[in-house]
Tab-separated table of C-alpha atoms in Angstrom:
chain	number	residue	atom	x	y	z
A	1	UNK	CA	-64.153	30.045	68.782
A	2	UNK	CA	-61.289	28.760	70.025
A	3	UNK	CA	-59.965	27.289	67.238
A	4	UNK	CA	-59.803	31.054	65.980
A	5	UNK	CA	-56.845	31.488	68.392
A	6	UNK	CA	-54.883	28.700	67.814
A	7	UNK	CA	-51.264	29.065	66.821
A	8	UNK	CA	-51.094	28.446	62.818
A	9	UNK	CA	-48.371	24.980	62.308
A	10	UNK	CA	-45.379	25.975	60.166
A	11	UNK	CA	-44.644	23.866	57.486
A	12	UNK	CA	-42.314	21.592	59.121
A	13	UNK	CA	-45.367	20.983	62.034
A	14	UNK	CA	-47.921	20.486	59.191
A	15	UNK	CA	-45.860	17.756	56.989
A	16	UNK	CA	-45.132	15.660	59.759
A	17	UNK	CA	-48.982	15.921	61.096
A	18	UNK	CA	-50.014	15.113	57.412
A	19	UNK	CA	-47.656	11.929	57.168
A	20	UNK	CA	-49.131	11.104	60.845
A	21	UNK	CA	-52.598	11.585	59.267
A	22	UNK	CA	-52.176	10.192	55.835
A	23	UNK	CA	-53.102	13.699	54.450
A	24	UNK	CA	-51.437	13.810	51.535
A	25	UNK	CA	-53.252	16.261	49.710
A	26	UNK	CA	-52.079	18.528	52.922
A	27	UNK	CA	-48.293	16.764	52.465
A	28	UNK	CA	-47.726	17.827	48.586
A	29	UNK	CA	-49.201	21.869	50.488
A	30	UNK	CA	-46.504	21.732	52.638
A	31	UNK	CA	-43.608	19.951	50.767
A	32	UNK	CA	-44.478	23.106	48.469
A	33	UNK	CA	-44.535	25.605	50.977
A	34	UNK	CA	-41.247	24.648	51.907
A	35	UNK	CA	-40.085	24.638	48.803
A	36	UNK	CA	-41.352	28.552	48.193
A	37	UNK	CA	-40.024	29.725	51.039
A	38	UNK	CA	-36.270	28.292	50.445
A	39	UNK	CA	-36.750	29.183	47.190
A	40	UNK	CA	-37.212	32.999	48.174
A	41	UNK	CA	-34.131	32.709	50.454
A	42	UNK	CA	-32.021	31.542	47.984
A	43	UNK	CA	-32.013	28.120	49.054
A	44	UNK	CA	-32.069	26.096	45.784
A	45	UNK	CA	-31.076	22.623	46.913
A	46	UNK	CA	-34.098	22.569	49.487
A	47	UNK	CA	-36.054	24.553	47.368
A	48	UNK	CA	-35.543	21.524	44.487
A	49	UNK	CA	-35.468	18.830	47.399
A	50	UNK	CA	-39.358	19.973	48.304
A	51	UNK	CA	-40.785	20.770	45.239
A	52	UNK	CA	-39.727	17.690	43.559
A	53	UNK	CA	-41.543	16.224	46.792
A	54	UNK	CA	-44.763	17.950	45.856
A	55	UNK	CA	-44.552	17.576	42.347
A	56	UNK	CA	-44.435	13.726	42.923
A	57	UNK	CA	-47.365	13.718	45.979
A	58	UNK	CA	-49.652	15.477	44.146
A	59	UNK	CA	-48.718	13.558	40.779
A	60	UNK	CA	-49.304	9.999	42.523
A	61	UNK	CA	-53.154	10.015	42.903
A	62	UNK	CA	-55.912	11.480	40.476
A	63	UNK	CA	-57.474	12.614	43.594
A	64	UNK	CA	-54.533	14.621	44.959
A	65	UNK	CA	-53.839	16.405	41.812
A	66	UNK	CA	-57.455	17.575	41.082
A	67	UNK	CA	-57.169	19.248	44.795
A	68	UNK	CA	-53.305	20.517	44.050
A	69	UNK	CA	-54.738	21.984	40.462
A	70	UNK	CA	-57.629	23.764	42.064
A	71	UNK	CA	-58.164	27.341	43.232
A	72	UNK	CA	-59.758	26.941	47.064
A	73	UNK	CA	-60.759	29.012	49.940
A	74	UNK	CA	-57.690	30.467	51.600
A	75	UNK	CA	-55.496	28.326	48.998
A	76	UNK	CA	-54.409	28.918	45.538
A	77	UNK	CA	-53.836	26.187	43.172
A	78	UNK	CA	-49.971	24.820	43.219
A	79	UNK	CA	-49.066	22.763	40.411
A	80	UNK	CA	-48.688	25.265	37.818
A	81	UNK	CA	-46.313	27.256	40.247
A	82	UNK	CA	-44.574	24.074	41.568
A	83	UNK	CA	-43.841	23.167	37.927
A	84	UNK	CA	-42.583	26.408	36.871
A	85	UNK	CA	-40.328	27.263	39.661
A	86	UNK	CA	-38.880	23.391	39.033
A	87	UNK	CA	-38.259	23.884	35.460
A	88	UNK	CA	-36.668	27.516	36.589
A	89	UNK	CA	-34.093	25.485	38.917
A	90	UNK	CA	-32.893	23.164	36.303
A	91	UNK	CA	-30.835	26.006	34.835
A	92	UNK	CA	-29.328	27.091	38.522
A	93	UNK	CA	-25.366	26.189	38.681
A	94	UNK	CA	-26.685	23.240	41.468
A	95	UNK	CA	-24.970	19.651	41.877
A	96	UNK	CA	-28.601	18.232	40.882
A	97	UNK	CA	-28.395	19.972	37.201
A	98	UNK	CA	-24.386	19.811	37.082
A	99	UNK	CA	-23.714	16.220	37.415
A	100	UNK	CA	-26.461	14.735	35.005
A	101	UNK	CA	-24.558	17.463	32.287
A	102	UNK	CA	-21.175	15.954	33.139
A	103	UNK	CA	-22.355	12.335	32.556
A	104	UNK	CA	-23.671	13.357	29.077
A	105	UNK	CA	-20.925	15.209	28.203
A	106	UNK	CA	-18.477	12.507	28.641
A	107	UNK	CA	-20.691	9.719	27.702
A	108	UNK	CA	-19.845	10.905	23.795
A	109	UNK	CA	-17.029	9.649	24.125
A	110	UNK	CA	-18.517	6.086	25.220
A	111	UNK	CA	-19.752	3.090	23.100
A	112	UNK	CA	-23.325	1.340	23.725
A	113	UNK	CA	-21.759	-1.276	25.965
A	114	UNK	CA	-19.655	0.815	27.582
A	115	UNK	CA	-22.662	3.109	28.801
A	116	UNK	CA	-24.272	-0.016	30.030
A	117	UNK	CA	-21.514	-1.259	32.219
A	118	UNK	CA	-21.197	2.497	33.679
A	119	UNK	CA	-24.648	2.166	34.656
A	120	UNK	CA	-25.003	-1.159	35.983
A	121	UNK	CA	-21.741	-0.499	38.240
A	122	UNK	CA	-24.090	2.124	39.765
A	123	UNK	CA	-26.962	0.165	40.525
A	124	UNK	CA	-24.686	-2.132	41.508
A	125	UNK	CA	-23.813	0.434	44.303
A	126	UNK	CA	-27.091	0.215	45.654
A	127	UNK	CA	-27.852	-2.683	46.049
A	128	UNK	CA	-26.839	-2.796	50.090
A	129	UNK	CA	-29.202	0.534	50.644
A	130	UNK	CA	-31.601	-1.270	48.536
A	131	UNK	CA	-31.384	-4.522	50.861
A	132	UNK	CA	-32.328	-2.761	53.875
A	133	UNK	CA	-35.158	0.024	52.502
A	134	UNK	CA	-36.493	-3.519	50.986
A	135	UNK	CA	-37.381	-4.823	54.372
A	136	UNK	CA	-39.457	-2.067	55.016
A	137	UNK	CA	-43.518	-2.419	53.964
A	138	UNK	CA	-44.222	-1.891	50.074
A	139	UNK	CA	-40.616	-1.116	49.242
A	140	UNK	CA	-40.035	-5.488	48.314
A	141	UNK	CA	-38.793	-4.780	45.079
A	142	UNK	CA	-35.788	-2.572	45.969
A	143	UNK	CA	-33.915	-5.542	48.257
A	144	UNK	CA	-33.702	-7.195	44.683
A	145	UNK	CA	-31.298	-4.608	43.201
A	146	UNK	CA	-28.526	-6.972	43.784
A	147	UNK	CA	-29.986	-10.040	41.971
A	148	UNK	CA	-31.301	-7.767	39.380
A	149	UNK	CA	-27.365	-6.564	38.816
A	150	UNK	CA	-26.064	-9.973	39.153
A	151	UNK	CA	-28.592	-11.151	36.195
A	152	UNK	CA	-27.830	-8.340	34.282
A	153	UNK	CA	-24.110	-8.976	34.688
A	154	UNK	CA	-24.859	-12.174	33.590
A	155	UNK	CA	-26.738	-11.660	30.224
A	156	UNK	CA	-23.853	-9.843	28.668
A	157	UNK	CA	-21.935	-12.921	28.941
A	158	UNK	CA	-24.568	-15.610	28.205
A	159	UNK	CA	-28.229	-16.352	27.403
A	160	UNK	CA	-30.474	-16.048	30.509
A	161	UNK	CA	-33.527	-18.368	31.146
A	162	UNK	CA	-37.099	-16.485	30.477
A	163	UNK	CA	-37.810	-17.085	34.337
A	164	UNK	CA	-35.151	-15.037	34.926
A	165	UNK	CA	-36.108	-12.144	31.871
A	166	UNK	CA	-39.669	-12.175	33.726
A	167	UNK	CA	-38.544	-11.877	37.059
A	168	UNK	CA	-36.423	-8.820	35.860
A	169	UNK	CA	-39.763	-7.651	33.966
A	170	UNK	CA	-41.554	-7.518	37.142
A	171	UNK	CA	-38.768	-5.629	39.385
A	172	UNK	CA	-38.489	-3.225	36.213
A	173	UNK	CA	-42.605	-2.551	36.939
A	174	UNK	CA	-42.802	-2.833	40.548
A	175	UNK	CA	-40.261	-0.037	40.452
A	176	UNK	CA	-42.198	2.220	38.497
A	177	UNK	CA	-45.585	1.256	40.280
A	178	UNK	CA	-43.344	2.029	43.785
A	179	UNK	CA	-43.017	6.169	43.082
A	180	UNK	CA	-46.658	6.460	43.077
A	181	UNK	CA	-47.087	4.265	46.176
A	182	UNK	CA	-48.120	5.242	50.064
A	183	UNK	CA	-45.215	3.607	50.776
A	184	UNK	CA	-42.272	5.924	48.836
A	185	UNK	CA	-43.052	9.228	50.290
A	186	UNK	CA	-45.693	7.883	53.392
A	187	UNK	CA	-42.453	8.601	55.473
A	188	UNK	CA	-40.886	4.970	55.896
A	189	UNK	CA	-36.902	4.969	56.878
A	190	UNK	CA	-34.465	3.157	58.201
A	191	UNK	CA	-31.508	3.985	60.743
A	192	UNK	CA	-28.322	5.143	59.440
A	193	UNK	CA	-25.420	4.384	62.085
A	194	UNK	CA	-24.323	8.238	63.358
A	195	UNK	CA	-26.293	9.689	61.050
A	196	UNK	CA	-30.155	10.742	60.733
A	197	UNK	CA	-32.502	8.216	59.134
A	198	UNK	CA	-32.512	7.576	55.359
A	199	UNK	CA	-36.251	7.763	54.131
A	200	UNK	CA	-37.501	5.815	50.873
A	201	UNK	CA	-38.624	9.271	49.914
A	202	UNK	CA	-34.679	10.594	49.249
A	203	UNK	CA	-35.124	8.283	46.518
A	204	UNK	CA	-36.685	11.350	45.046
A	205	UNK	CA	-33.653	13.330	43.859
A	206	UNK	CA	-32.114	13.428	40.696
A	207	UNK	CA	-35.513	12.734	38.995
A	208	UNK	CA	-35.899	9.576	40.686
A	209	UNK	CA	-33.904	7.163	41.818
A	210	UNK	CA	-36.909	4.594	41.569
A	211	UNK	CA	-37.340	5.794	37.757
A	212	UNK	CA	-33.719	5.979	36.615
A	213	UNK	CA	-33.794	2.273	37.640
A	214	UNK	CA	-36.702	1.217	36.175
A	215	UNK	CA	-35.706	2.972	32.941
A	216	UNK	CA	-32.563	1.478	32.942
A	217	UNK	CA	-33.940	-2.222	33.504
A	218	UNK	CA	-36.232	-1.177	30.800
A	219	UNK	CA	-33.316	-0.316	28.030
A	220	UNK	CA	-31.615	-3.618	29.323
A	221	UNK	CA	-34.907	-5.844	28.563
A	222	UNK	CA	-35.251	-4.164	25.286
A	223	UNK	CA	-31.844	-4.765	24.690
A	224	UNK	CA	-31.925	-8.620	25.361
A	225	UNK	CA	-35.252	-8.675	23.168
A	226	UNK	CA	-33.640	-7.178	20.449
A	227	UNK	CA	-30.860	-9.271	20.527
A	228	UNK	CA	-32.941	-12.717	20.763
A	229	UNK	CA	-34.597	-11.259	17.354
A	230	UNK	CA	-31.856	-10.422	15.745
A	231	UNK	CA	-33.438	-6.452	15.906
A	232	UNK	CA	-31.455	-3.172	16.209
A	233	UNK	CA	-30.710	-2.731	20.135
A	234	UNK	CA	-32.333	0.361	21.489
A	235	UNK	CA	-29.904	2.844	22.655
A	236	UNK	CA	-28.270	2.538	25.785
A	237	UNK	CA	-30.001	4.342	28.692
A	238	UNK	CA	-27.378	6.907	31.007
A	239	UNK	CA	-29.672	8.536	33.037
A	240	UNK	CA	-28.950	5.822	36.406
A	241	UNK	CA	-24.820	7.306	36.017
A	242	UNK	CA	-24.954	10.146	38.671
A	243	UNK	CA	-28.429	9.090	41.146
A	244	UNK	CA	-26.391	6.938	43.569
A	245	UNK	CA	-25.422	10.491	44.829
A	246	UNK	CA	-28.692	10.508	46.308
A	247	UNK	CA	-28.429	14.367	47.538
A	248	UNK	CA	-31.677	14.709	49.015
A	249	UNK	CA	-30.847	12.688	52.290
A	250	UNK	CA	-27.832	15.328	52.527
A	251	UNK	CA	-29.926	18.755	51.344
A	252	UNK	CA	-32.761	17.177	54.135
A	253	UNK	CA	-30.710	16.891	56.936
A	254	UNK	CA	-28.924	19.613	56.680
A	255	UNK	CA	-25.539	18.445	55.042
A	256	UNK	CA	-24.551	21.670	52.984
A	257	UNK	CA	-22.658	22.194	51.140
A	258	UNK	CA	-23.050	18.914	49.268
A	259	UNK	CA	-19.695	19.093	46.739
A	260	UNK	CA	-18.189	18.886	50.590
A	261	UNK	CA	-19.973	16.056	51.927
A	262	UNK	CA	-17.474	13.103	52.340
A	263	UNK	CA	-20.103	10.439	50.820
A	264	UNK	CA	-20.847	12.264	48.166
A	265	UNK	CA	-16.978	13.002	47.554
A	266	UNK	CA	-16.598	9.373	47.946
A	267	UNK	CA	-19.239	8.747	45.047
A	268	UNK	CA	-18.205	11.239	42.834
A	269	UNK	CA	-15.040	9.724	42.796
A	270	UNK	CA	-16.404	6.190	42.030
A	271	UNK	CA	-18.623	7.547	39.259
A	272	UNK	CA	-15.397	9.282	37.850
A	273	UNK	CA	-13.501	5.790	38.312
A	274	UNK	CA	-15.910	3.931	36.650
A	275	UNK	CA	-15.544	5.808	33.612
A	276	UNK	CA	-12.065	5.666	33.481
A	277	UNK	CA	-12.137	1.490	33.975
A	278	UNK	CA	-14.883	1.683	30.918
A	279	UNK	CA	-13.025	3.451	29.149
A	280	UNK	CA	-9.454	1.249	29.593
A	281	UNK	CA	-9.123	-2.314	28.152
A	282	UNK	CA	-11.552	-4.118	30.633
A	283	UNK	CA	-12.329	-8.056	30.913
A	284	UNK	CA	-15.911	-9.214	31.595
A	285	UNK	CA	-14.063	-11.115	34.747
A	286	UNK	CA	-12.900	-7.674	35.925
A	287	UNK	CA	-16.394	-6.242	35.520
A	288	UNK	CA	-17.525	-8.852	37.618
A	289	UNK	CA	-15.266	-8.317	40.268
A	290	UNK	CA	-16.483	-4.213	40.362
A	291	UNK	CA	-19.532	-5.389	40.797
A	292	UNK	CA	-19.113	-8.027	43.468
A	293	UNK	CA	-17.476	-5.335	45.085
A	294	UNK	CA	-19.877	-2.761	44.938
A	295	UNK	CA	-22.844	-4.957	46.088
A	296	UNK	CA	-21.030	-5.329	49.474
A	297	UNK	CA	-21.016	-1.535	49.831
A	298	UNK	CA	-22.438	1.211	52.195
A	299	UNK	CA	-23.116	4.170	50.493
A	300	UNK	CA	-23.911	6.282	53.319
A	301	UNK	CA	-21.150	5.000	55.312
């Protein structure tokens, strides 16, 4: 009878007892729950930030999505609801919807190669973050960002060996394997100096930090294919432009709003730079150089 009387968890109390319990049919319930409640107070950033986090939960395991998609005692079915009120925020005026636009817009003005570059200067930018979420269990493949740059950097100036093609085949699939994973939204982080932690699950925003790199890598193997075959090249992929903004570590801890947050100032202004040095008469020694550069660099500093 007692339990009768006990004090219900809010949804903060009830994701962090599901990560402690591996529930993660009860984490995708209360990454939603969150996400309906900011989304009735006008909260869009969270309200994106924690329904994108039960969209991917419940979409990571068979099992968890027959439970998500199923009307039960006490609990309606979510993922019709989570998916609607997502596609309803991708028309709000929000920094997740307005940047991607911005991209596309100027990327008309941008050859095939030139896209490339513009993306591989971002993952370029990761590659430090990537080095130390790599350390932690399951999440291997993202301390190889920076080889996987350097290699890519490389095959637009020469032939690379097939050892080298495979080994960017696997990091291309272990990245795609990683988003449905225990260990991308199971709660691992790492410390950020005067800041909060930085979980593997802010990889999340902007459809997927994990994703936009794999489909890049993707394009870029197709690309090399087509090349060795004397095919048409696939066209360039632009999606990874814009993700190295990564705005759900800032809409999670609290860091609103996020046109005003210094780092993602800071990286707004390299993704504008970037286009600017694509766009101007550019050596393959100065691309190099960018991306050397960029390697060595803290994004959340």
């Amino acid at each position: 009878m007692l339990g009768l009387f006990e004090k219900k968890k809010s949804p903060e109390e009830q994701l962090e007892k599901c990560l402690e319990k591996k529930d993660w049919d009860g984490l995708s319930r209360a990454c939603y729950d969150l996400g309906t409640a900011a989304m009735e107070k006008g909260e869009l950033n969270k309200a994106v930030l924690w329904l994108s986090r039960a969209d991917t939960v419940y979409s990571a395991s068979d099992a968890v999505y027959k439970k998500a998609s199923k009307k039960r005692l006490f609990h309606d079915e979510i993922v019709s609801d989570c998916s609607d009120r997502i596609g309803a925020l991708e028309d709000e005026d929000l920094l997740y919807n307005k940047i991607p636009a911005q991209v596309e817009e100027k990327a008309e003005e941008l050859g095939d190669s030139q896209i490339r570059i513009w993306g591989l200067l971002s993952i370029a930018r990761l590659a430090k973050l990537g080095e130390r979420l790599g350390k932690l269990p399951g999440c291997e493949v993202l301390g190889r960002l920076g080889w996987a740059s350097d290699i890519m950097l490389k095959s637009f100036q020469q032939p690379i060996t097939q050892d080298e093609y495979s080994q960017l085949m696997n990091i291309c699939n272990e990245l795609y394997e990683l988003g449905d994973s225990e260990a991308f939204y199971g709660g691992g982080q790492i410390e950020v100096p005067g800041s909060a932690p930085f979980q593997v699950f802010d990889l999340n925003g902007m459809m997927g930090v994990h994703l936009e790199l794999n489909g890049f890598l993707d394009s870029h193997l197709r690309l090399l294919s087509a090349l060795s075959q004397g095919q048409e090249p696939p066209e360039a992929e632009l999606s990874m432009v814009g993700c190295t903004l990564l705005p759900d570590y800032y809409v999670r801890t609290g860091r609103e709003p996020l046109e005003e947050v210094p780092q993602i100032k800071a990286e707004l202004d390299r993704i504008w730079s970037d286009y600017d040095f694509v766009c101007s008469d550019i050596t393959w020694e100065q691309v190099s150089v960018r991306v050397w550069q960029y390697q060595e660099l803290d994004i959340l500093a």
